[in-house]
């Protein structure tokens, strides 16, 4: 079994029998953000690799282990840790304010920022699917908040989130992750500090 685990800024650290495994959960660059690419080679000579860091990384850590190299047991353990972590997060009971939005994924991103909480992997997948089903409709370009009231939309997301946090099987997650090598793009890097809640 694993000794400990920690989620931090898009990174899952697992300590397993005194061996540390780091899985870096990379996120795609959000649509609309500018990326500068230069073909100028003038700065190439200025770049010097840090051999000490490379040595530490190569000898102590397994970084970005490809999904097909994870054993089924490792995927199951990782999904179990993820699901247990998500179950500990309380769904916000008070909703902040009316949030204008144009897409489900946009509203989900706003909720994550507003409440400082991640959304479950399955909730993020659902938001993407709901945005995709609008493609090709006559009102595809109409902001979604003019079709669905923002309060109802937010309540819907939190209801789905509660179901996914409370009822999702880690075995089901492991199967999904095994078939989707880019599953980490739908795992949020937001890590609120868990507080002991009085019952």
PDB file of C-alpha atoms in Angstrom:
ATOM      1  CA  UNK A   1       0.000   0.000   0.000  1.00  0.00           C
ATOM      2  CA  UNK A   2       0.999   3.628  -0.311  1.00  0.00           C
ATOM      3  CA  UNK A   3       2.534   5.459   2.602  1.00  0.00           C
ATOM      4  CA  UNK A   4       1.247   8.918   1.780  1.00  0.00           C
ATOM      5  CA  UNK A   5       0.009  11.114  -1.022  1.00  0.00           C
ATOM      6  CA  UNK A   6      -0.337  14.792  -1.720  1.00  0.00           C
ATOM      7  CA  UNK A   7      -1.990  16.895  -4.410  1.00  0.00           C
ATOM      8  CA  UNK A   8      -0.292  20.209  -5.116  1.00  0.00           C
ATOM      9  CA  UNK A   9      -0.590  22.610  -8.046  1.00  0.00           C
ATOM     10  CA  UNK A  10      -1.294  19.983 -10.659  1.00  0.00           C
ATOM     11  CA  UNK A  11       1.063  17.408  -9.203  1.00  0.00           C
ATOM     12  CA  UNK A  12       0.194  14.165  -7.481  1.00  0.00           C
ATOM     13  CA  UNK A  13       2.975  12.892  -5.201  1.00  0.00           C
ATOM     14  CA  UNK A  14       2.737   9.333  -3.955  1.00  0.00           C
ATOM     15  CA  UNK A  15       5.130   7.741  -1.487  1.00  0.00           C
ATOM     16  CA  UNK A  16       5.123   4.007  -2.089  1.00  0.00           C
ATOM     17  CA  UNK A  17       7.463   1.792  -0.043  1.00  0.00           C
ATOM     18  CA  UNK A  18       9.999   4.627   0.315  1.00  0.00           C
ATOM     19  CA  UNK A  19       9.940   5.333  -3.422  1.00  0.00           C
ATOM     20  CA  UNK A  20       8.474   8.658  -4.467  1.00  0.00           C
ATOM     21  CA  UNK A  21       6.457   8.828  -7.648  1.00  0.00           C
ATOM     22  CA  UNK A  22       5.469  12.204  -9.036  1.00  0.00           C
ATOM     23  CA  UNK A  23       2.769  12.424 -11.662  1.00  0.00           C
ATOM     24  CA  UNK A  24       2.652  15.856 -13.227  1.00  0.00           C
ATOM     25  CA  UNK A  25      -0.855  16.690 -14.372  1.00  0.00           C
ATOM     26  CA  UNK A  26      -0.280  19.016 -17.298  1.00  0.00           C
ATOM     27  CA  UNK A  27      -3.081  21.257 -18.453  1.00  0.00           C
ATOM     28  CA  UNK A  28      -3.565  22.368 -21.999  1.00  0.00           C
ATOM     29  CA  UNK A  29      -3.142  26.079 -22.649  1.00  0.00           C
ATOM     30  CA  UNK A  30      -6.600  27.667 -22.359  1.00  0.00           C
ATOM     31  CA  UNK A  31      -8.126  28.719 -25.648  1.00  0.00           C
ATOM     32  CA  UNK A  32      -7.552  32.373 -26.336  1.00  0.00           C
ATOM     33  CA  UNK A  33      -4.278  32.733 -24.419  1.00  0.00           C
ATOM     34  CA  UNK A  34      -1.457  34.057 -26.558  1.00  0.00           C
ATOM     35  CA  UNK A  35       1.616  31.886 -26.931  1.00  0.00           C
ATOM     36  CA  UNK A  36       4.758  33.521 -28.330  1.00  0.00           C
ATOM     37  CA  UNK A  37       6.894  31.248 -30.467  1.00  0.00           C
ATOM     38  CA  UNK A  38      10.229  32.509 -31.712  1.00  0.00           C
ATOM     39  CA  UNK A  39      12.305  30.976 -34.477  1.00  0.00           C
ATOM     40  CA  UNK A  40      15.257  33.166 -33.540  1.00  0.00           C
ATOM     41  CA  UNK A  41      18.222  31.032 -32.435  1.00  0.00           C
ATOM     42  CA  UNK A  42      20.140  33.928 -30.871  1.00  0.00           C
ATOM     43  CA  UNK A  43      19.280  32.922 -27.293  1.00  0.00           C
ATOM     44  CA  UNK A  44      20.081  29.218 -27.678  1.00  0.00           C
ATOM     45  CA  UNK A  45      23.718  29.667 -26.590  1.00  0.00           C
ATOM     46  CA  UNK A  46      22.584  31.336 -23.352  1.00  0.00           C
ATOM     47  CA  UNK A  47      20.657  28.265 -22.206  1.00  0.00           C
ATOM     48  CA  UNK A  48      22.632  25.906 -19.958  1.00  0.00           C
ATOM     49  CA  UNK A  49      20.925  22.842 -18.526  1.00  0.00           C
ATOM     50  CA  UNK A  50      21.064  22.476 -14.782  1.00  0.00           C
ATOM     51  CA  UNK A  51      22.897  19.165 -14.465  1.00  0.00           C
ATOM     52  CA  UNK A  52      22.309  18.918 -10.723  1.00  0.00           C
ATOM     53  CA  UNK A  53      18.538  19.150 -11.136  1.00  0.00           C
ATOM     54  CA  UNK A  54      18.607  16.667 -14.022  1.00  0.00           C
ATOM     55  CA  UNK A  55      20.613  14.262 -11.865  1.00  0.00           C
ATOM     56  CA  UNK A  56      18.174  14.545  -8.954  1.00  0.00           C
ATOM     57  CA  UNK A  57      15.174  14.080 -11.218  1.00  0.00           C
ATOM     58  CA  UNK A  58      16.682  11.088 -12.996  1.00  0.00           C
ATOM     59  CA  UNK A  59      17.813   9.322  -9.828  1.00  0.00           C
ATOM     60  CA  UNK A  60      15.055  10.069  -7.341  1.00  0.00           C
ATOM     61  CA  UNK A  61      11.809  10.568  -9.244  1.00  0.00           C
ATOM     62  CA  UNK A  62       9.759   9.050 -11.983  1.00  0.00           C
ATOM     63  CA  UNK A  63       8.320  12.060 -13.793  1.00  0.00           C
ATOM     64  CA  UNK A  64       5.451  11.934 -16.235  1.00  0.00           C
ATOM     65  CA  UNK A  65       5.288   8.178 -16.293  1.00  0.00           C
ATOM     66  CA  UNK A  66       3.253   7.295 -19.404  1.00  0.00           C
ATOM     67  CA  UNK A  67      -0.173   5.886 -18.636  1.00  0.00           C
ATOM     68  CA  UNK A  68       0.552   2.536 -20.264  1.00  0.00           C
ATOM     69  CA  UNK A  69       3.477   2.034 -17.859  1.00  0.00           C
ATOM     70  CA  UNK A  70       1.213   2.345 -14.817  1.00  0.00           C
ATOM     71  CA  UNK A  71       0.055  -1.036 -13.636  1.00  0.00           C
ATOM     72  CA  UNK A  72      -3.621  -1.597 -13.117  1.00  0.00           C
ATOM     73  CA  UNK A  73      -2.998  -1.681  -9.365  1.00  0.00           C
ATOM     74  CA  UNK A  74      -1.263   1.713  -9.451  1.00  0.00           C
ATOM     75  CA  UNK A  75      -4.158   3.233 -11.392  1.00  0.00           C
ATOM     76  CA  UNK A  76      -6.642   1.773  -8.923  1.00  0.00           C
ATOM     77  CA  UNK A  77      -4.660   3.124  -5.948  1.00  0.00           C
ATOM     78  CA  UNK A  78      -4.369   6.558  -7.558  1.00  0.00           C
ATOM     79  CA  UNK A  79      -8.078   6.698  -8.380  1.00  0.00           C
ATOM     80  CA  UNK A  80      -8.926   5.537  -4.850  1.00  0.00           C
ATOM     81  CA  UNK A  81      -6.801   8.307  -3.321  1.00  0.00           C
ATOM     82  CA  UNK A  82      -8.378  10.848  -5.670  1.00  0.00           C
ATOM     83  CA  UNK A  83     -11.927   9.726  -4.858  1.00  0.00           C
ATOM     84  CA  UNK A  84     -11.256   9.675  -1.104  1.00  0.00           C
ATOM     85  CA  UNK A  85      -9.817  13.191  -1.342  1.00  0.00           C
ATOM     86  CA  UNK A  86     -12.822  14.467  -3.318  1.00  0.00           C
ATOM     87  CA  UNK A  87     -15.251  12.902  -0.824  1.00  0.00           C
ATOM     88  CA  UNK A  88     -13.682  14.952   1.966  1.00  0.00           C
ATOM     89  CA  UNK A  89     -14.415  18.263   0.239  1.00  0.00           C
ATOM     90  CA  UNK A  90     -17.757  19.751   1.282  1.00  0.00           C
ATOM     91  CA  UNK A  91     -19.933  21.076  -1.525  1.00  0.00           C
ATOM     92  CA  UNK A  92     -20.575  24.799  -0.890  1.00  0.00           C
ATOM     93  CA  UNK A  93     -23.949  25.283   0.768  1.00  0.00           C
ATOM     94  CA  UNK A  94     -24.202  29.031   0.124  1.00  0.00           C
ATOM     95  CA  UNK A  95     -23.955  30.183  -3.442  1.00  0.00           C
ATOM     96  CA  UNK A  96     -22.041  33.433  -3.902  1.00  0.00           C
ATOM     97  CA  UNK A  97     -23.692  35.474  -6.620  1.00  0.00           C
ATOM     98  CA  UNK A  98     -25.179  35.388 -10.092  1.00  0.00           C
ATOM     99  CA  UNK A  99     -22.311  34.539 -12.451  1.00  0.00           C
ATOM    100  CA  UNK A 100     -22.634  35.494 -16.122  1.00  0.00           C
ATOM    101  CA  UNK A 101     -21.358  32.738 -18.438  1.00  0.00           C
ATOM    102  CA  UNK A 102     -21.270  31.759 -22.092  1.00  0.00           C
ATOM    103  CA  UNK A 103     -20.475  28.054 -21.761  1.00  0.00           C
ATOM    104  CA  UNK A 104     -20.689  25.276 -19.187  1.00  0.00           C
ATOM    105  CA  UNK A 105     -16.915  24.964 -19.008  1.00  0.00           C
ATOM    106  CA  UNK A 106     -16.675  28.729 -18.530  1.00  0.00           C
ATOM    107  CA  UNK A 107     -19.147  28.624 -15.649  1.00  0.00           C
ATOM    108  CA  UNK A 108     -17.291  25.679 -14.106  1.00  0.00           C
ATOM    109  CA  UNK A 109     -14.011  27.635 -14.294  1.00  0.00           C
ATOM    110  CA  UNK A 110     -15.683  30.632 -12.622  1.00  0.00           C
ATOM    111  CA  UNK A 111     -17.050  28.427  -9.824  1.00  0.00           C
ATOM    112  CA  UNK A 112     -13.602  26.928  -9.214  1.00  0.00           C
ATOM    113  CA  UNK A 113     -12.119  30.411  -8.857  1.00  0.00           C
ATOM    114  CA  UNK A 114     -14.987  31.772  -6.756  1.00  0.00           C
ATOM    115  CA  UNK A 115     -15.130  28.881  -4.274  1.00  0.00           C
ATOM    116  CA  UNK A 116     -11.471  27.798  -4.479  1.00  0.00           C
ATOM    117  CA  UNK A 117     -12.493  24.177  -5.007  1.00  0.00           C
ATOM    118  CA  UNK A 118     -11.746  21.658  -7.716  1.00  0.00           C
ATOM    119  CA  UNK A 119     -14.557  19.983  -9.575  1.00  0.00           C
ATOM    120  CA  UNK A 120     -14.615  16.218  -9.904  1.00  0.00           C
ATOM    121  CA  UNK A 121     -13.124  14.602 -13.004  1.00  0.00           C
ATOM    122  CA  UNK A 122     -16.589  13.380 -14.063  1.00  0.00           C
ATOM    123  CA  UNK A 123     -18.135  16.835 -13.574  1.00  0.00           C
ATOM    124  CA  UNK A 124     -15.468  18.386 -15.808  1.00  0.00           C
ATOM    125  CA  UNK A 125     -16.138  15.733 -18.469  1.00  0.00           C
ATOM    126  CA  UNK A 126     -19.886  16.455 -18.232  1.00  0.00           C
ATOM    127  CA  UNK A 127     -19.325  20.203 -18.709  1.00  0.00           C
ATOM    128  CA  UNK A 128     -17.254  19.532 -21.830  1.00  0.00           C
ATOM    129  CA  UNK A 129     -19.934  17.212 -23.224  1.00  0.00           C
ATOM    130  CA  UNK A 130     -22.690  19.749 -22.585  1.00  0.00           C
ATOM    131  CA  UNK A 131     -20.703  22.385 -24.464  1.00  0.00           C
ATOM    132  CA  UNK A 132     -20.123  19.966 -27.344  1.00  0.00           C
ATOM    133  CA  UNK A 133     -23.813  19.140 -27.760  1.00  0.00           C
ATOM    134  CA  UNK A 134     -24.507  22.824 -28.496  1.00  0.00           C
ATOM    135  CA  UNK A 135     -22.250  22.802 -31.549  1.00  0.00           C
ATOM    136  CA  UNK A 136     -24.373  23.124 -34.665  1.00  0.00           C
ATOM    137  CA  UNK A 137     -27.549  24.348 -32.951  1.00  0.00           C
ATOM    138  CA  UNK A 138     -29.242  27.543 -34.130  1.00  0.00           C
ATOM    139  CA  UNK A 139     -28.382  29.298 -30.845  1.00  0.00           C
ATOM    140  CA  UNK A 140     -24.802  28.020 -30.580  1.00  0.00           C
ATOM    141  CA  UNK A 141     -23.380  31.565 -30.414  1.00  0.00           C
ATOM    142  CA  UNK A 142     -25.932  32.812 -27.876  1.00  0.00           C
ATOM    143  CA  UNK A 143     -24.473  33.160 -24.358  1.00  0.00           C
ATOM    144  CA  UNK A 144     -25.681  30.247 -22.287  1.00  0.00           C
ATOM    145  CA  UNK A 145     -26.785  32.461 -19.391  1.00  0.00           C
ATOM    146  CA  UNK A 146     -29.564  33.845 -21.603  1.00  0.00           C
ATOM    147  CA  UNK A 147     -30.878  30.296 -22.101  1.00  0.00           C
ATOM    148  CA  UNK A 148     -30.331  28.825 -18.619  1.00  0.00           C
ATOM    149  CA  UNK A 149     -30.621  31.108 -15.589  1.00  0.00           C
ATOM    150  CA  UNK A 150     -27.216  31.428 -13.848  1.00  0.00           C
ATOM    151  CA  UNK A 151     -28.618  30.352 -10.457  1.00  0.00           C
ATOM    152  CA  UNK A 152     -30.140  27.186 -11.938  1.00  0.00           C
ATOM    153  CA  UNK A 153     -26.954  26.450 -13.870  1.00  0.00           C
ATOM    154  CA  UNK A 154     -24.778  26.819 -10.763  1.00  0.00           C
ATOM    155  CA  UNK A 155     -27.146  24.682  -8.677  1.00  0.00           C
ATOM    156  CA  UNK A 156     -27.070  22.033 -11.417  1.00  0.00           C
ATOM    157  CA  UNK A 157     -23.267  21.893 -11.417  1.00  0.00           C
ATOM    158  CA  UNK A 158     -23.101  21.587  -7.629  1.00  0.00           C
ATOM    159  CA  UNK A 159     -25.778  18.856  -7.641  1.00  0.00           C
ATOM    160  CA  UNK A 160     -23.795  16.866 -10.216  1.00  0.00           C
ATOM    161  CA  UNK A 161     -20.604  17.517  -8.253  1.00  0.00           C
ATOM    162  CA  UNK A 162     -22.157  16.187  -5.046  1.00  0.00           C
ATOM    163  CA  UNK A 163     -23.288  13.000  -6.787  1.00  0.00           C
ATOM    164  CA  UNK A 164     -19.844  12.461  -8.326  1.00  0.00           C
ATOM    165  CA  UNK A 165     -17.993  13.145  -5.064  1.00  0.00           C
ATOM    166  CA  UNK A 166     -20.244  10.938  -2.948  1.00  0.00           C
ATOM    167  CA  UNK A 167     -21.115   8.018  -5.203  1.00  0.00           C
ATOM    168  CA  UNK A 168     -18.405   7.489  -7.829  1.00  0.00           C
ATOM    169  CA  UNK A 169     -16.479   4.228  -7.606  1.00  0.00           C
ATOM    170  CA  UNK A 170     -12.705   4.512  -7.752  1.00  0.00           C
ATOM    171  CA  UNK A 171     -12.714   1.322  -9.856  1.00  0.00           C
ATOM    172  CA  UNK A 172     -14.901   3.047 -12.443  1.00  0.00           C
ATOM    173  CA  UNK A 173     -12.532   6.028 -12.464  1.00  0.00           C
ATOM    174  CA  UNK A 174      -9.526   3.733 -12.934  1.00  0.00           C
ATOM    175  CA  UNK A 175     -11.205   2.104 -15.953  1.00  0.00           C
ATOM    176  CA  UNK A 176     -11.962   5.506 -17.466  1.00  0.00           C
ATOM    177  CA  UNK A 177      -8.424   6.728 -16.868  1.00  0.00           C
ATOM    178  CA  UNK A 178      -7.006   3.571 -18.415  1.00  0.00           C
ATOM    179  CA  UNK A 179      -8.890   4.258 -21.662  1.00  0.00           C
ATOM    180  CA  UNK A 180      -8.083   7.990 -21.708  1.00  0.00           C
ATOM    181  CA  UNK A 181      -4.348   8.737 -21.702  1.00  0.00           C
ATOM    182  CA  UNK A 182      -5.101  12.468 -21.294  1.00  0.00           C
ATOM    183  CA  UNK A 183      -7.395  12.074 -18.281  1.00  0.00           C
ATOM    184  CA  UNK A 184      -5.151  14.375 -16.239  1.00  0.00           C
ATOM    185  CA  UNK A 185      -6.362  17.365 -18.291  1.00  0.00           C
ATOM    186  CA  UNK A 186      -9.736  17.017 -16.548  1.00  0.00           C
ATOM    187  CA  UNK A 187      -8.310  16.766 -13.025  1.00  0.00           C
ATOM    188  CA  UNK A 188      -8.258  20.200 -11.428  1.00  0.00           C
ATOM    189  CA  UNK A 189      -5.053  21.380  -9.759  1.00  0.00           C
ATOM    190  CA  UNK A 190      -6.896  23.485  -7.156  1.00  0.00           C
ATOM    191  CA  UNK A 191      -6.095  22.051  -3.733  1.00  0.00           C
ATOM    192  CA  UNK A 192      -7.986  23.587  -0.817  1.00  0.00           C
ATOM    193  CA  UNK A 193      -6.715  22.801   2.644  1.00  0.00           C
ATOM    194  CA  UNK A 194      -8.940  20.232   4.256  1.00  0.00           C
ATOM    195  CA  UNK A 195     -10.226  21.373   7.614  1.00  0.00           C
ATOM    196  CA  UNK A 196     -11.575  19.138  10.304  1.00  0.00           C
ATOM    197  CA  UNK A 197     -15.313  19.640  10.239  1.00  0.00           C
ATOM    198  CA  UNK A 198     -17.296  19.180  13.424  1.00  0.00           C
ATOM    199  CA  UNK A 199     -20.181  16.803  12.956  1.00  0.00           C
TER     200      UNK A 199
END
